[in-house]
Each structure stands twice: as C-alpha cells, then as structure tokens.
Short mmCIF file of C-alpha atoms in Angstrom, two decimals:
data_model
loop_
_atom_site.label_atom_id
_atom_site.label_comp_id
_atom_site.label_asym_id
_atom_site.label_seq_id
_atom_site.Cartn_x
_atom_site.Cartn_y
_atom_site.Cartn_z
CA MET A 23 -15.26 -14.71 15.78
CA ILE A 24 -13.92 -13.38 19.09
CA MET A 25 -10.15 -13.33 19.36
CA THR A 26 -9.57 -15.02 22.69
CA GLY A 27 -7.20 -17.67 23.97
CA GLU A 28 -5.02 -19.01 21.16
CA LEU A 29 -5.78 -16.04 18.88
CA SER A 30 -5.64 -13.17 21.37
CA TRP A 31 -2.15 -12.28 20.12
CA LEU A 32 -3.59 -11.16 16.77
CA ASP A 33 -4.78 -7.92 18.39
CA LYS A 34 -1.38 -6.93 19.81
CA PRO A 35 -0.35 -3.67 18.09
CA ALA A 36 2.77 -3.54 15.96
CA PRO A 37 5.27 -0.82 16.86
CA ILE A 38 5.25 2.40 14.88
CA PRO A 39 8.29 2.79 12.59
CA GLU A 40 10.65 5.23 14.28
CA GLN A 41 9.99 8.73 12.97
CA SER A 42 13.27 10.22 14.19
CA ALA A 43 15.22 7.70 12.10
CA ARG A 44 13.03 8.43 9.10
CA THR A 45 13.63 12.15 9.56
CA ALA A 46 17.40 11.59 9.73
CA ALA A 47 17.27 9.43 6.58
CA ILE A 48 15.26 12.10 4.75
CA ALA A 49 17.86 14.68 5.74
CA ARG A 50 20.66 12.44 4.48
CA GLN A 51 18.88 11.91 1.16
CA LYS A 52 18.79 15.68 0.72
CA GLN A 53 22.56 15.85 1.25
CA LEU A 54 23.52 13.06 -1.18
CA ILE A 55 25.20 14.15 -4.39
CA LYS A 56 22.16 14.06 -6.66
CA PRO A 57 19.11 16.19 -7.32
CA GLN A 58 16.45 15.61 -4.68
CA GLY A 59 14.13 12.81 -5.73
CA ALA A 60 16.37 11.75 -8.61
CA LEU A 61 16.51 8.13 -7.39
CA GLY A 62 12.73 7.91 -7.16
CA ARG A 63 11.34 5.04 -5.10
CA LEU A 64 14.85 3.89 -4.15
CA GLU A 65 14.98 6.90 -1.82
CA ASN A 66 11.66 5.98 -0.21
CA ILE A 67 12.79 2.40 0.34
CA ALA A 68 15.85 3.57 2.25
CA ILE A 69 13.76 5.96 4.34
CA ASP A 70 11.25 3.19 5.12
CA PHE A 71 13.99 0.80 6.26
CA ALA A 72 15.53 3.52 8.41
CA GLY A 73 12.20 3.77 10.20
CA PHE A 74 11.90 -0.02 10.47
CA GLN A 75 15.38 -0.37 11.99
CA GLY A 76 15.43 2.85 13.99
CA ARG A 77 18.69 4.08 12.47
CA GLU A 78 19.71 6.52 9.76
CA ASN A 79 21.82 3.93 7.92
CA PRO A 80 19.79 0.70 7.67
CA GLN A 81 21.27 -2.64 6.58
CA LEU A 82 19.74 -5.75 5.03
CA ASP A 83 21.95 -8.62 6.13
CA ASN A 84 19.53 -11.23 7.50
CA LEU A 85 16.69 -12.42 5.28
CA SER A 86 14.14 -15.01 6.40
CA VAL A 87 12.22 -16.95 3.72
CA ARG A 88 9.46 -19.38 4.64
CA VAL A 89 7.32 -21.30 2.14
CA PHE A 90 4.03 -22.69 3.47
CA GLY A 91 2.39 -25.56 1.63
CA ALA A 92 -1.09 -27.11 1.88
CA ASP A 93 -3.83 -28.63 -0.23
CA HIS A 94 -7.29 -27.19 -0.88
CA GLY A 95 -10.58 -29.08 -0.92
CA ILE A 96 -11.85 -26.86 -3.74
CA ALA A 97 -9.18 -28.34 -6.03
CA ALA A 98 -11.19 -31.56 -6.23
CA ARG A 99 -13.71 -29.60 -8.33
CA GLY A 100 -11.15 -29.31 -11.14
CA THR A 101 -10.04 -25.69 -10.83
CA SER A 102 -6.39 -26.38 -11.71
CA ARG A 103 -4.45 -27.99 -14.55
CA PHE A 104 -2.40 -30.00 -12.06
CA PRO A 105 -3.33 -32.74 -9.57
CA GLN A 106 -3.01 -32.14 -5.85
CA ALA A 107 -0.03 -34.51 -5.73
CA VAL A 108 2.05 -31.62 -7.10
CA THR A 109 1.84 -29.83 -3.74
CA SER A 110 3.68 -32.70 -2.06
CA VAL A 111 6.20 -32.98 -4.88
CA MET A 112 7.03 -29.30 -4.62
CA LEU A 113 7.35 -29.31 -0.82
CA LYS A 114 9.92 -32.10 -1.10
CA LEU A 115 11.70 -30.22 -3.89
CA PHE A 116 11.93 -27.11 -1.71
CA CYS A 117 13.76 -29.19 0.89
CA GLU A 118 16.06 -30.66 -1.77
CA GLY A 119 16.94 -27.17 -3.01
CA GLY A 120 15.82 -27.53 -6.61
CA ALA A 121 12.98 -25.01 -6.96
CA ALA A 122 13.10 -21.43 -8.19
CA ILE A 123 12.74 -20.07 -4.66
CA ASN A 124 15.78 -22.10 -3.58
CA VAL A 125 17.94 -20.65 -6.33
CA LEU A 126 16.94 -17.08 -5.48
CA SER A 127 17.18 -17.60 -1.72
CA ARG A 128 20.68 -19.06 -1.93
CA GLU A 129 21.82 -16.05 -3.93
CA GLN A 130 20.68 -13.83 -1.04
CA ASN A 131 22.13 -16.13 1.67
CA ALA A 132 18.62 -16.30 3.10
CA ASP A 133 17.53 -18.44 6.01
CA PHE A 134 15.12 -20.77 4.18
CA ALA A 135 12.60 -23.36 5.33
CA ALA A 136 9.48 -25.09 4.00
CA ILE A 137 6.48 -25.86 6.19
CA ASN A 138 3.91 -28.61 5.53
CA LEU A 139 0.43 -27.77 6.82
CA GLY A 140 -1.30 -30.73 5.19
CA CYS A 141 -1.24 -32.49 1.83
CA VAL A 142 -3.54 -35.06 0.21
CA VAL A 143 -0.45 -37.10 -0.70
CA PRO A 144 1.71 -37.46 2.45
CA VAL A 145 5.21 -36.01 2.17
CA GLU A 146 8.23 -36.47 4.38
CA HIS A 147 11.71 -34.99 4.36
CA PRO A 148 14.10 -34.43 7.27
CA ASP A 149 14.26 -30.71 6.49
CA LEU A 150 10.49 -30.24 6.09
CA ILE A 151 8.86 -28.55 9.09
CA ASP A 152 5.79 -30.57 10.12
CA GLU A 153 2.77 -28.45 11.05
CA VAL A 154 0.20 -30.80 9.50
CA ILE A 155 -3.38 -29.88 10.35
CA ALA A 156 -5.33 -32.10 7.93
CA PRO A 157 -4.81 -33.58 4.44
CA SER A 158 -6.53 -30.51 2.99
CA THR A 159 -9.10 -27.87 3.76
CA ALA A 160 -12.76 -28.67 3.17
CA ASP A 161 -14.36 -27.84 -0.18
CA PHE A 162 -15.94 -24.47 0.60
CA SER A 163 -18.11 -24.67 -2.53
CA ARG A 164 -20.22 -27.42 -0.91
CA GLY A 165 -21.59 -25.46 2.03
CA ASN A 166 -18.91 -26.08 4.64
CA PRO A 167 -16.24 -23.55 5.64
CA ALA A 168 -12.74 -24.38 4.46
CA MET A 169 -11.53 -24.63 8.07
CA THR A 170 -12.96 -25.18 11.50
CA GLN A 171 -12.14 -22.53 14.09
CA THR A 172 -9.61 -24.93 15.62
CA GLN A 173 -7.91 -25.50 12.28
CA LEU A 174 -7.79 -21.77 11.61
CA ALA A 175 -6.10 -21.18 14.97
CA LEU A 176 -3.59 -23.96 14.28
CA ALA A 177 -2.67 -22.46 10.90
CA LEU A 178 -2.35 -18.89 12.20
CA ASN A 179 -0.17 -20.05 15.08
CA ALA A 180 1.97 -22.18 12.76
CA GLY A 181 2.72 -19.01 10.81
CA ARG A 182 3.43 -17.09 13.98
CA ARG A 183 6.06 -19.64 14.98
CA GLN A 184 7.98 -18.95 11.77
CA SER A 185 8.47 -15.23 12.45
CA THR A 186 12.06 -14.35 13.35
CA ASP A 187 14.16 -11.33 14.22
CA ALA A 188 15.39 -10.97 10.65
CA ASP A 189 15.95 -7.72 8.77
CA CYS A 190 13.10 -8.74 6.45
CA PHE A 191 10.59 -11.62 6.29
CA ILE A 192 9.31 -13.21 3.07
CA GLY A 193 6.51 -15.75 3.03
CA GLY A 194 5.90 -18.00 0.04
CA ASP A 195 3.04 -20.34 -0.82
CA MET A 196 2.46 -23.69 -2.48
CA GLY A 197 -0.94 -25.32 -2.86
CA ILE A 198 -2.88 -26.58 -5.86
CA GLY A 199 -6.17 -24.69 -5.86
CA ASN A 200 -4.93 -21.69 -3.92
CA THR A 201 -5.68 -19.06 -6.57
CA THR A 202 -9.35 -20.07 -6.23
CA SER A 203 -9.17 -19.52 -2.49
CA ALA A 204 -7.33 -16.21 -2.83
CA ALA A 205 -9.79 -14.89 -5.44
CA ALA A 206 -12.70 -15.80 -3.16
CA ILE A 207 -11.04 -13.97 -0.25
CA PHE A 208 -10.53 -10.81 -2.31
CA ALA A 209 -14.10 -10.94 -3.66
CA ALA A 210 -15.53 -11.24 -0.14
CA LEU A 211 -13.19 -8.78 1.57
CA PHE A 212 -13.48 -6.00 -1.01
CA GLU A 213 -16.97 -6.84 -2.34
CA LEU A 214 -15.68 -7.38 -5.88
CA GLU A 215 -17.26 -9.08 -8.86
CA VAL A 216 -15.85 -12.61 -8.92
CA ALA A 217 -15.09 -12.53 -12.65
CA GLU A 218 -12.95 -9.39 -12.15
CA ILE A 219 -10.68 -10.90 -9.54
CA THR A 220 -10.44 -14.53 -10.74
CA GLY A 221 -7.64 -15.59 -13.08
CA ARG A 222 -6.24 -18.63 -14.82
CA GLY A 223 -3.88 -19.76 -12.05
CA THR A 224 -1.87 -22.64 -13.48
CA GLY A 225 -3.00 -21.77 -17.02
CA ILE A 226 -6.53 -23.17 -17.17
CA ASP A 227 -8.65 -22.83 -20.33
CA ASP A 228 -11.83 -20.79 -20.74
CA ALA A 229 -14.17 -23.60 -19.72
CA VAL A 230 -12.31 -24.30 -16.47
CA LEU A 231 -12.05 -20.57 -15.74
CA ALA A 232 -15.84 -20.24 -16.14
CA ARG A 233 -16.35 -23.15 -13.72
CA LYS A 234 -13.91 -21.60 -11.27
CA VAL A 235 -15.87 -18.33 -11.32
CA GLU A 236 -19.18 -20.16 -10.88
CA LEU A 237 -17.85 -22.15 -7.91
CA ILE A 238 -16.66 -19.01 -6.15
CA GLU A 239 -19.91 -17.16 -6.83
CA SER A 240 -21.90 -20.08 -5.48
CA ALA A 241 -19.70 -20.30 -2.38
CA LEU A 242 -20.04 -16.59 -1.63
CA GLU A 243 -23.81 -16.91 -1.84
CA GLN A 244 -23.88 -20.01 0.38
CA HIS A 245 -21.65 -18.44 3.03
CA GLN A 246 -22.95 -14.88 2.84
CA ALA A 247 -24.02 -14.78 6.49
CA ALA A 248 -20.58 -15.91 7.69
CA LEU A 249 -18.49 -13.45 5.67
CA ARG A 250 -18.73 -10.58 8.14
CA SER A 251 -15.18 -10.25 9.46
CA PRO A 252 -11.69 -10.82 8.07
CA LEU A 253 -11.19 -13.85 10.34
CA THR A 254 -14.43 -15.52 9.28
CA ILE A 255 -13.64 -14.79 5.63
CA LEU A 256 -10.26 -16.49 6.11
CA GLN A 257 -11.83 -19.44 7.93
CA THR A 258 -14.57 -19.88 5.34
CA LEU A 259 -12.63 -19.39 2.10
CA GLY A 260 -8.93 -19.61 2.91
CA GLY A 261 -6.28 -22.28 2.85
CA PHE A 262 -4.04 -23.49 5.63
CA GLU A 263 -1.03 -21.88 3.90
CA ILE A 264 -2.83 -18.56 3.40
CA ALA A 265 -3.80 -18.54 7.08
CA ALA A 266 -0.22 -19.38 8.06
CA LEU A 267 1.06 -16.51 5.92
CA THR A 268 -1.45 -14.22 7.64
CA GLY A 269 -0.16 -15.27 11.05
CA ALA A 270 3.48 -14.91 9.97
CA PHE A 271 2.87 -11.42 8.58
CA ILE A 272 1.12 -10.18 11.72
CA ALA A 273 3.70 -11.73 14.05
CA SER A 274 6.62 -10.34 12.03
CA ALA A 275 5.20 -6.82 12.13
CA GLN A 276 4.59 -7.15 15.87
CA ARG A 277 8.31 -7.96 16.24
CA GLY A 278 9.24 -4.87 14.24
CA VAL A 279 10.30 -6.91 11.21
CA PRO A 280 9.25 -5.63 7.77
CA VAL A 281 7.51 -8.07 5.45
CA LEU A 282 8.04 -8.19 1.70
CA VAL A 283 4.78 -9.53 0.26
CA ASP A 284 4.96 -11.72 -2.85
CA GLY A 285 2.14 -12.26 -5.35
CA PHE A 286 -1.57 -13.07 -5.50
CA MET A 287 -1.83 -15.52 -2.60
CA ALA A 288 0.56 -13.65 -0.31
CA THR A 289 -1.32 -10.43 -1.04
CA ALA A 290 -4.58 -12.12 0.02
CA ALA A 291 -2.90 -13.02 3.32
CA ALA A 292 -1.59 -9.46 3.68
CA ALA A 293 -5.05 -8.02 3.01
CA ILE A 294 -6.53 -10.21 5.73
CA ALA A 295 -3.64 -9.40 8.10
CA GLY A 296 -4.15 -5.67 7.65
CA ALA A 297 -7.90 -6.01 8.11
CA ILE A 298 -7.46 -8.01 11.33
CA ASN A 299 -4.79 -5.70 12.76
CA PRO A 300 -4.40 -2.37 10.91
CA SER A 301 -1.23 -1.52 12.87
CA VAL A 302 0.72 -4.05 10.77
CA LYS A 303 0.10 -2.23 7.48
CA PRO A 304 3.15 0.08 7.62
CA TRP A 305 5.36 -3.02 7.91
CA LEU A 306 4.04 -4.63 4.71
CA LEU A 307 5.81 -3.82 1.44
CA TYR A 308 4.63 -5.26 -1.88
CA ALA A 309 7.26 -6.85 -4.09
CA HIS A 310 5.74 -7.23 -7.53
CA LEU A 311 2.64 -7.13 -9.70
CA SER A 312 1.71 -10.71 -10.46
CA ASP A 313 0.59 -11.71 -13.93
CA GLU A 314 -2.41 -13.38 -12.28
CA ALA A 315 -5.55 -11.56 -13.37
CA GLY A 316 -7.00 -9.63 -10.47
CA HIS A 317 -3.78 -8.88 -8.62
CA GLN A 318 -3.63 -5.28 -9.83
CA LEU A 319 -7.25 -4.77 -8.80
CA ALA A 320 -6.53 -6.21 -5.36
CA LEU A 321 -3.50 -3.94 -4.90
CA GLU A 322 -5.58 -0.94 -5.97
CA CYS A 323 -8.25 -1.84 -3.41
CA MET A 324 -5.51 -1.89 -0.77
CA GLY A 325 -4.00 1.40 -1.95
CA VAL A 326 -0.50 -0.01 -2.37
CA LYS A 327 2.02 -0.02 -5.21
CA PRO A 328 4.39 -2.94 -5.94
CA LEU A 329 8.10 -2.50 -6.60
CA LEU A 330 8.41 -4.66 -9.73
CA SER A 331 6.34 -5.90 -12.67
CA PHE A 332 7.97 -8.88 -14.41
CA ASN A 333 4.84 -10.84 -15.45
CA MET A 334 5.58 -13.48 -12.80
CA ARG A 335 2.93 -15.78 -11.32
CA LEU A 336 4.91 -18.64 -9.81
CA GLY A 337 4.31 -17.97 -6.13
CA GLU A 338 6.77 -19.59 -3.71
CA GLY A 339 7.92 -16.09 -2.69
CA THR A 340 10.02 -15.77 -5.85
CA GLY A 341 8.99 -12.24 -6.79
CA ALA A 342 9.67 -11.04 -3.26
CA VAL A 343 13.17 -12.55 -3.05
CA LEU A 344 13.93 -11.10 -6.48
CA ALA A 345 12.97 -7.64 -5.20
CA ILE A 346 15.44 -7.94 -2.31
CA SER A 347 18.23 -7.09 -4.75
CA ILE A 348 16.53 -3.77 -5.47
CA ILE A 349 16.12 -3.03 -1.76
CA LYS A 350 19.78 -3.83 -1.08
CA GLN A 351 20.87 -1.44 -3.81
CA ALA A 352 18.56 1.25 -2.42
CA LEU A 353 20.29 0.90 0.96
CA ASN A 354 23.75 0.84 -0.63
CA LEU A 355 23.03 4.11 -2.42
CA HIS A 356 21.67 5.66 0.75
CA ASN A 357 24.62 4.58 2.88
CA LYS A 358 27.59 4.81 0.50
CA MET A 359 27.02 7.77 -1.81
CA PHE A 360 28.98 10.92 -1.02
CA THR A 361 27.21 13.97 0.29
CA PHE A 362 27.71 17.30 -1.44
CA SER A 363 30.13 18.40 1.28
CA GLU A 364 32.12 15.13 1.11
CA ALA A 365 32.41 15.56 -2.66
CA GLY A 366 33.35 19.23 -2.35
CA VAL A 367 30.43 20.31 -4.53
CA PRO A 368 28.83 23.64 -3.64
CA VAL A 369 25.07 23.74 -3.26
CA ALA A 370 23.03 26.71 -4.47
CA ASP A 371 20.92 28.51 -1.88
#
C-alpha cells in the first residue's frame, strides 16, 4: 500500500527527543543526594521526560486518555465468552463514568473521551465521539481483509484527530474479539507461531482457544500474499480501534507528545506504528506486562521493557493510567530532591 493522499502524514518524521535536556537531567541525577543509579528505572523515566519536554525539570500536568471502541467480524466465529453487544454497553459506560478507566482517569485529572468507530449494536450518548466507519470489521478468517483501504484510512485518521498537545497520551481499547485480531497481527508482523502468541482473552476455555488458534492460522495462510507491509497487515487483520490507536500513537509522537502504551491490543498498535514510522519509537513507553498470554513474547520481539507487572488484562488503558502515578513520582524525585551541595553533604573524589 502506497501512503499517498489521506495517509501521507504517516511518513512525517517525529522529532528527536532533545539531547541537551537529557544531558542536563543526567547531570542533575548525578548531583541528587543518593548513590548514582539507586533509584533504578525512576531515574531513566525522568531523563526520558526531560528529553521529551526539552527541559531539565519536566512536569506531568496534562494527561490525555482516549478509549477507542469497535466490533470485530471475527467475533462471530465464537472467539470470546461475551457477545458483541458488550462493546456498545461498555462505550456507553465509559461516557457515564462507571468503568475502571474512568475511576483511574479521574484520579489523575485526565482529559478523557471515548470514541465509537462502529458497533454491531448501535450506541448513542451525548459525550460519545462519533467516528463510526461500519458496524464491524469483516471476518478476516473467511478470505476477506478486515478493512478496505478506505476504512483503514478512516480509522487511522480518526485516531490522528484525537492526538493533543498533552504531556502524555494514553490510548485504550474496547472491542469483543480484539485479542484475536491483535494475536494475528503479532503473528504476521513478527513471524511467530500462532499458538505462542494467542491467549484466552476474556477467559475462554481450551476448546475455544484451540478454535481461536485454528482461525488465525487459517487466516494467515489465506492472506499470506497480502501480509507484506505493516499497513497491509493492519488492514487485513486489524480492528478499527487498533488502527485508530496506531494513528493516534503516530500523530502524538509527531507532535512531540510521549505515548504510554497499555496492554496487548495497544502494544499491537504500537508495533504497527513503529513499523510504519520508526521515528516514533523513542516516544513510545510501555506501561505494563499484560496477563494475556503472548504479551511478554511480543514485548521481547520489540525489544522493550514494561514498567509494571500486575497481572492485568482489562484493556481500556487501565494499566497505562495506573503507571502514570509511578511516572509522576519519578519526576517529583528528580525535581524536588536536594542535591549534595544543597544538603551540605561532601562528595568523595
């Protein structure tokens, strides 16, 4: 697929995090009243955010959280414990403020919104952002790609429109059947054995898991000729919400806004985003290790290490918003600790 017209923006390079600010932050870390390296990854987080913000003392005041919801054609093959109607129920609940992501986002005073890209059961709410493309993607296990090129462009651009000039962007997902789509993306992108990367999603039993693996294997064989680029992999196997996350991640990085990537589905979008436009990779941080089987393997393939491991697999962006508390404390330590000279403590040569 050639990136022209509506998708030409995908190629625009993201800025390089400012090295001078990183250097100043590294110097400050060496002066803080502690042994060098004693705060472990908290020190690296502060240095990263200094580079993102171009200043020695970064802040995290403005957090943007967007949850993208859509249904998947593959779900009709029985790959989930729950009916597709749940996608619509959850999108409405996000707008009413009753879901886990709402609780966590309120605690962080985050700018929150939910985006509907297309559900089998129509859903309406005055606070729901309407970006409906179709009731669901096509069933990619039956020979057709999940999306047409036009639908893919619509989903990517819907995600792009949700990028803001926040201090950090978090994208969440909701869509019955989306672990099947994400597993298929990872298997195609990294040439993995399907059984290694495919998990139980909503808690399916062994028989349903075996069918899920078989459906993905069959789809990869049917679409083998099309799976030659990250964009065609996304078009063939992805969901509208995964494509929207991909667009939001790329656009955020292009604006110089760091992205905190959530779990299995968000990581699939991040993997595609980095494959489409490698310049965005320094702007993508990984929040947590999902309990979904295959997530650790996917992260290893990408060469990245998550911040937390709490056995979570909810999606919605919950693990990422939870990790914001850790990032804020990393910045507080960096900015507010005394230096050796301020504390009047001599330093050995």
